[in-house]
Coordinates of C-alpha atoms and ligand atoms in Angstrom, one line a residue:
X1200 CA 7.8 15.6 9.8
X1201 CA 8.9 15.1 6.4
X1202 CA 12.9 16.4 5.3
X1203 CA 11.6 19.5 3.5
X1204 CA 10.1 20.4 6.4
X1205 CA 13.1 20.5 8.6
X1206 CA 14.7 22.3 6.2
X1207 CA 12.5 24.9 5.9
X1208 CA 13.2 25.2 9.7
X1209 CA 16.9 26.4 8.7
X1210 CA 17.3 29.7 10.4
X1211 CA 18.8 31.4 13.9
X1212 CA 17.4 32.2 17.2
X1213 CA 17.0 36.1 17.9
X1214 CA 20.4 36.2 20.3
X1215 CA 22.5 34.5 17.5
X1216 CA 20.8 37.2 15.0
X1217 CA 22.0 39.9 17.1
X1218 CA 25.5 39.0 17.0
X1219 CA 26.2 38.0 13.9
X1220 CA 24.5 41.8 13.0
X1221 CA 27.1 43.2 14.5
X1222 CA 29.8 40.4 13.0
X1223 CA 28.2 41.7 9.8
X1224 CA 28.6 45.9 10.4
X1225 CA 32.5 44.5 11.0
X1226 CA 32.3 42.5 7.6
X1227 CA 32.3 43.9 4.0
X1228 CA 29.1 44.3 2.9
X1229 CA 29.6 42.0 -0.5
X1230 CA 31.0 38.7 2.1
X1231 CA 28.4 39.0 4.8
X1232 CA 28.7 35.6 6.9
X1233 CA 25.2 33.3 7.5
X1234 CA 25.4 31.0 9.8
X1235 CA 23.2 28.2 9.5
X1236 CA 21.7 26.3 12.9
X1237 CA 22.0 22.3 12.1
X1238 CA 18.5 20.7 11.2
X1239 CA 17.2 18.2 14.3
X1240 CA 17.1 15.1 12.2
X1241 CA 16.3 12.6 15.4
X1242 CA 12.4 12.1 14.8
X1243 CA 13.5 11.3 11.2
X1244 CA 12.3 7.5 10.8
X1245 CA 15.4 5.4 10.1
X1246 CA 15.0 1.6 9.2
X1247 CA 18.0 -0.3 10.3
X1248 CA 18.7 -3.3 7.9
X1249 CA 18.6 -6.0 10.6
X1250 CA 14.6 -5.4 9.7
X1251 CA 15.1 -6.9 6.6
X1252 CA 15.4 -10.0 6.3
X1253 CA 15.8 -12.1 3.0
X1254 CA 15.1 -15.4 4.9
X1255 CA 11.3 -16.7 3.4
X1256 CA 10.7 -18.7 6.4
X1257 CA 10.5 -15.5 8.4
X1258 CA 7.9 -14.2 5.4
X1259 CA 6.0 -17.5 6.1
X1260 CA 7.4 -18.9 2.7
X1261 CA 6.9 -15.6 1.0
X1262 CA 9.7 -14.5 -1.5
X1263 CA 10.3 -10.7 -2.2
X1264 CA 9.3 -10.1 -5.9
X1265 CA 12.3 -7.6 -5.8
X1266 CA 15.4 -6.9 -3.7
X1267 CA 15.2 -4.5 -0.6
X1268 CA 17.5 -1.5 -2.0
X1269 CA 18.3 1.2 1.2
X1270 CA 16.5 4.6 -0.2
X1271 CA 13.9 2.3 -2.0
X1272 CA 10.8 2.1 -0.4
X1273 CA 7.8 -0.5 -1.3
X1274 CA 5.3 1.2 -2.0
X1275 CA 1.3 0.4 -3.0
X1276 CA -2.5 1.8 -2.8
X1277 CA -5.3 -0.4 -1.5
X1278 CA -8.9 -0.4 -0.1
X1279 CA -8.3 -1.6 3.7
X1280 CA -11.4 -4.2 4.6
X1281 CA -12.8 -2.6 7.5
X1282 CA -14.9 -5.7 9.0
X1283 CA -12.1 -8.2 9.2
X1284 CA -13.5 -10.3 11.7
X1285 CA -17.0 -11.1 9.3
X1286 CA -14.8 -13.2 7.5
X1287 CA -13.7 -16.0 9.9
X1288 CA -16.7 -18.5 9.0
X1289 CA -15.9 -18.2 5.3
X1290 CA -11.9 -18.4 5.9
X1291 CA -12.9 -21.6 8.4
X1292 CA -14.8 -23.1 5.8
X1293 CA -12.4 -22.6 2.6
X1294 CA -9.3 -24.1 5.2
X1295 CA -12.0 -27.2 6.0
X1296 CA -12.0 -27.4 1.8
X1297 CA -8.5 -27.2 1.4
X1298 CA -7.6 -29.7 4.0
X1299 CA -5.8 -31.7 1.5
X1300 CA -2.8 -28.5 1.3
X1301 CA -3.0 -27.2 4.9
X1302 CA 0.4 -27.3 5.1
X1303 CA 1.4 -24.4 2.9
X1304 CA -2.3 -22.4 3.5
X1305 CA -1.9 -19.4 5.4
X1306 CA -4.9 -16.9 6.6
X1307 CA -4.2 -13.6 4.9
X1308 CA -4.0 -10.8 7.3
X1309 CA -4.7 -6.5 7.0
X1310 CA -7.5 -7.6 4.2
X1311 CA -7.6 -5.3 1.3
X1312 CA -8.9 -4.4 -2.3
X1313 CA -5.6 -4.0 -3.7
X1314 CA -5.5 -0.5 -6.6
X1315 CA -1.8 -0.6 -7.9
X1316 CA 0.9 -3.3 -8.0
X1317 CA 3.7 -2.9 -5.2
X1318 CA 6.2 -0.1 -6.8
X1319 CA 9.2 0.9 -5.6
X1320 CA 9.2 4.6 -4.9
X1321 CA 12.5 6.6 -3.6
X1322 CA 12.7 8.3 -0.6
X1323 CA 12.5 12.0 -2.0
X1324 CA 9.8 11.4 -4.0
X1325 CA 7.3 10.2 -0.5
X1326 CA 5.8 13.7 -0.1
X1327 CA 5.0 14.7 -3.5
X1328 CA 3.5 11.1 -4.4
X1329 CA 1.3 11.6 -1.7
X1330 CA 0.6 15.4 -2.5
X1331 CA -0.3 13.6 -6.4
X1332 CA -2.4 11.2 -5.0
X1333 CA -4.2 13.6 -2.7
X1334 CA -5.0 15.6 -5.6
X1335 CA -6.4 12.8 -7.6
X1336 CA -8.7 11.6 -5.1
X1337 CA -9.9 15.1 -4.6
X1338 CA -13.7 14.7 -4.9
X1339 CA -14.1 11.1 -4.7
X1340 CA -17.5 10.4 -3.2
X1341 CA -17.9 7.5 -0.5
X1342 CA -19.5 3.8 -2.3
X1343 CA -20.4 1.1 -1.4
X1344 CA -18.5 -2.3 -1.7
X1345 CA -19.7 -5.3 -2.2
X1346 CA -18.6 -9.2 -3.5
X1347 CA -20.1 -11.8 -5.5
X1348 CA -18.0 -14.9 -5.5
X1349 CA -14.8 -16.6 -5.1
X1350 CA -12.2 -16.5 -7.2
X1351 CA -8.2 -18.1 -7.3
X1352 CA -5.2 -16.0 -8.3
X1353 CA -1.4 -16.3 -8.7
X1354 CA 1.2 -13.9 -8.4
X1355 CA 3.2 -12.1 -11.1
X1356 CA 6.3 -14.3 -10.0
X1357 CA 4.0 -17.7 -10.1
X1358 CA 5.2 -18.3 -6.5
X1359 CA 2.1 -17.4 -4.7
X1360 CA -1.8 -18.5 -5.2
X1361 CA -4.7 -16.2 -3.7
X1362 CA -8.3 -17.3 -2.6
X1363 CA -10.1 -14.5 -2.7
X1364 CA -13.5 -12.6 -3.0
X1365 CA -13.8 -11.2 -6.0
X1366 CA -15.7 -7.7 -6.2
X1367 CA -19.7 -6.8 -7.5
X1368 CA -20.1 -5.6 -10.9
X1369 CA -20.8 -1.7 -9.4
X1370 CA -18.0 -1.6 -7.0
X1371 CA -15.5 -2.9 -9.9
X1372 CA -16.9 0.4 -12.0
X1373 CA -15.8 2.4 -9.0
X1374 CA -12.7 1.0 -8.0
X1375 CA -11.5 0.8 -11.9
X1376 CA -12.0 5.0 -11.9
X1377 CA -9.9 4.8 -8.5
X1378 CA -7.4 2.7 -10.0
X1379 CA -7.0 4.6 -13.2
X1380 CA -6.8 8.0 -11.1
X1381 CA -3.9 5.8 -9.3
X1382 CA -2.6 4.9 -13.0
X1383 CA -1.9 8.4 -13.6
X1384 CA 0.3 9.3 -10.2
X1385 CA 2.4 6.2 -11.0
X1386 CA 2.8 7.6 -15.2
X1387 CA 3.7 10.7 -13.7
X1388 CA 6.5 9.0 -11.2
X1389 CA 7.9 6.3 -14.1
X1390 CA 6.0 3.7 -12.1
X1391 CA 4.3 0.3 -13.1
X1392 CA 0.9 0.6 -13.9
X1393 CA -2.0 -1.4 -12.8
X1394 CA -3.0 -4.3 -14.6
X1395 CA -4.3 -3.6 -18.1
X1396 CA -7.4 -6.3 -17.1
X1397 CA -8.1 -5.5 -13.6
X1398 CA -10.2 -7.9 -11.2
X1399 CA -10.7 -6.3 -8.3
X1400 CA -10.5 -8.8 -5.3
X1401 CA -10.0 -9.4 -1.4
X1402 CA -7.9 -12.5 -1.0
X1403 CA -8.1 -14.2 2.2
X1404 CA -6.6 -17.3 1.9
X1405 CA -2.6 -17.7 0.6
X1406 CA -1.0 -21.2 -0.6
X1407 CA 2.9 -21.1 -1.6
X1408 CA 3.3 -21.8 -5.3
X1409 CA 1.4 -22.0 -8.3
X1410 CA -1.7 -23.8 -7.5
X1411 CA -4.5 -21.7 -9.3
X1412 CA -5.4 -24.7 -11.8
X1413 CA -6.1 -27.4 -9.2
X1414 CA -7.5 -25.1 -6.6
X1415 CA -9.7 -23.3 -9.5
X1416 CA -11.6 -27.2 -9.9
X1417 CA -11.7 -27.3 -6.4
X1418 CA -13.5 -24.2 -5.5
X1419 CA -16.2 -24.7 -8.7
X1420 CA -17.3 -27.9 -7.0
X1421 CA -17.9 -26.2 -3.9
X1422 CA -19.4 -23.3 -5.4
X1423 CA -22.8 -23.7 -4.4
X1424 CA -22.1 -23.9 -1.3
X1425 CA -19.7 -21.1 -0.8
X1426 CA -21.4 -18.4 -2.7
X1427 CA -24.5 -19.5 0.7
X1428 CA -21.7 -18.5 2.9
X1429 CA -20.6 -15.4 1.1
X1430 CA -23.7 -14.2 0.7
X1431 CA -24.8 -15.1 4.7
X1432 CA -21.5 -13.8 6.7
X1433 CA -20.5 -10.8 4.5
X1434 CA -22.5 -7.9 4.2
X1435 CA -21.7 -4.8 1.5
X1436 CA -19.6 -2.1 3.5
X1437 CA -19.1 1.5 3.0
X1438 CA -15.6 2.8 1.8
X1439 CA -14.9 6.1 3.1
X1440 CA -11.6 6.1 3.0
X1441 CA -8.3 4.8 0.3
X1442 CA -5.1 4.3 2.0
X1443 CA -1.4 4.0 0.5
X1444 CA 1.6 2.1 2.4
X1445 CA 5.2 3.4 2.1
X1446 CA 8.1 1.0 3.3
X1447 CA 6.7 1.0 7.1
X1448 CA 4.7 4.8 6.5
X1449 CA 0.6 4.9 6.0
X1450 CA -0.9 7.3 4.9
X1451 CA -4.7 7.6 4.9
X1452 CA -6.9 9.8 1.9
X1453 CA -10.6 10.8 3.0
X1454 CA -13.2 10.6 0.5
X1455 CA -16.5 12.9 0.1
Ligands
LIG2473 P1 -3.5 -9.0 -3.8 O1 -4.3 -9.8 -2.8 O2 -4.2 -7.7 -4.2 O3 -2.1 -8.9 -3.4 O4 -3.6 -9.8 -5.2 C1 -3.1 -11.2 -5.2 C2 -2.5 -11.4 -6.5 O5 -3.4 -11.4 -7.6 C3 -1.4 -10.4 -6.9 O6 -0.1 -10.9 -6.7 C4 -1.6 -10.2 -8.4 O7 -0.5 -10.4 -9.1 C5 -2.7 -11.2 -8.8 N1 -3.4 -10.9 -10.0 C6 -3.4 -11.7 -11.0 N2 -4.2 -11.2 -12.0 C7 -4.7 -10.0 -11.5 C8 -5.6 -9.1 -12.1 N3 -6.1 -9.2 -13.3 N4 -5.9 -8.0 -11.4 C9 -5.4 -7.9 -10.1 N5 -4.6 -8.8 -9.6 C10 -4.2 -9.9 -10.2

């Protein structure tokens, strides 16, 4: 239950109503007293800072790309994968090509087509960014997604290279409407946009640090044989669904 809801829950019980009436008749009119019952704030989801933790090693090398600030809450829109487990042959295979750095490769997990950067959005401002976004995927039809090749990518921060799959030519048109619909929530909160070029992607495999050139050469020499293993283990699926993480809240938007 979000805060504004408890407070609109501000108000007495019948007995309580009964006797302040007749405090009241004893009162002036023009200082009547209202007494207010305390909100019940214990379902209210509290995050205790022991859950974040600044140490990379328990981010598997990860580095936060900004500090965790109480009140600020992490916050992005994606496309969840909903056939995670199709892609263990093609992960197996890429980890078998990139023996050589198997010491800082990690197998991504939740799988997604991301549609804004991370932002950091304030607490009070949960429920109306999700009220915007609602409204702006209001009439979104179902489609169909689908990938057609491989492709490396670094972080913002250089501190993190992607494998990933990177998206057809007609799901791009219809995640690049998505994403500017997304653009327009995130002008309306102040918020980073998108990027001004996006290439829509899944990655699946993570290295620590900036290896994009060297694993760029590595993946064109397999490419061949990869895009036989793309096109063999991953079929298109339908997206019926767009989904938006909050600090440690989801929230789910249904499309037509
Ligand atoms: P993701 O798997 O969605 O987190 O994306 C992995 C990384 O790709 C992100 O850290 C982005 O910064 C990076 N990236 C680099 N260039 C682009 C681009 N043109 N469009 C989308 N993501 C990009």
């Amino acid at each position: 239950m979000s805060a504004l809801s408890f407070i609109s829950n501000y108000g007495s019980s019948s007995d309580e109503s009964e006797k302040e009436s007749e405090e009241n008749k004893r009162l002036q009119p023009q200082c009547k007293k209202i007494k207010l019952q305390l909100p019940d704030l214990s379902c209210v989801p509290i995050v205790p800072p022991e859950s974040h933790s600044e140490d990379p090693q328990d981010h598997g090398g990860r580095v936060r790309s900004f500090p965790h600030v109480r009140g600020n809450w992490a916050t992005f829109i994606y496309v969840k994968y909903p056939e995670e487990e199709s892609l263990l042959s093609l992960s197996q295979r890429l980890l078998g090509i990139l023996s050589a750095f198997k010491d800082s490769c990690h197998v991504c997990d939740n799988v997604h087509i991301s549609l804004s950067k991370t932002v950091v959005l304030q607490y009070h401002l949960i429920t109306p960014f999700t009220r915007s976004l609602q409204e702006v995927f209001r009439n979104i039809d179902c489609f169909c997604l689908d990938f057609s090749g491989i492709k490396v990518y670094c972080n913002e921060e250089n501190t993190r290279t992607f494998i990933a799959l990177e998206v057809d030519y007609s799901s791009k048109i219809r995640l690049l409407q998505l994403s500017q619909n997304v653009d327009d929530v995130l002008k309306e909160y102040k918020l980073p946009l998108f990027y001004e070029n996006p290439s829509f992607h899944m990655s699946i495999i993570w290295l620590t640090g900036d290896k994009k050139a060297e694993l760029s050469s590595l993946m064109s020499e397999f490419n061949n044989s990869l895009n036989k293993e793309l096109g063999n283990t991953i079929n298109p699926v339908l997206v019926s669904d767009l989904n938006c993480k909050i600090g440690n809240k989801y929230f789910q938007f249904t499309l037509q």
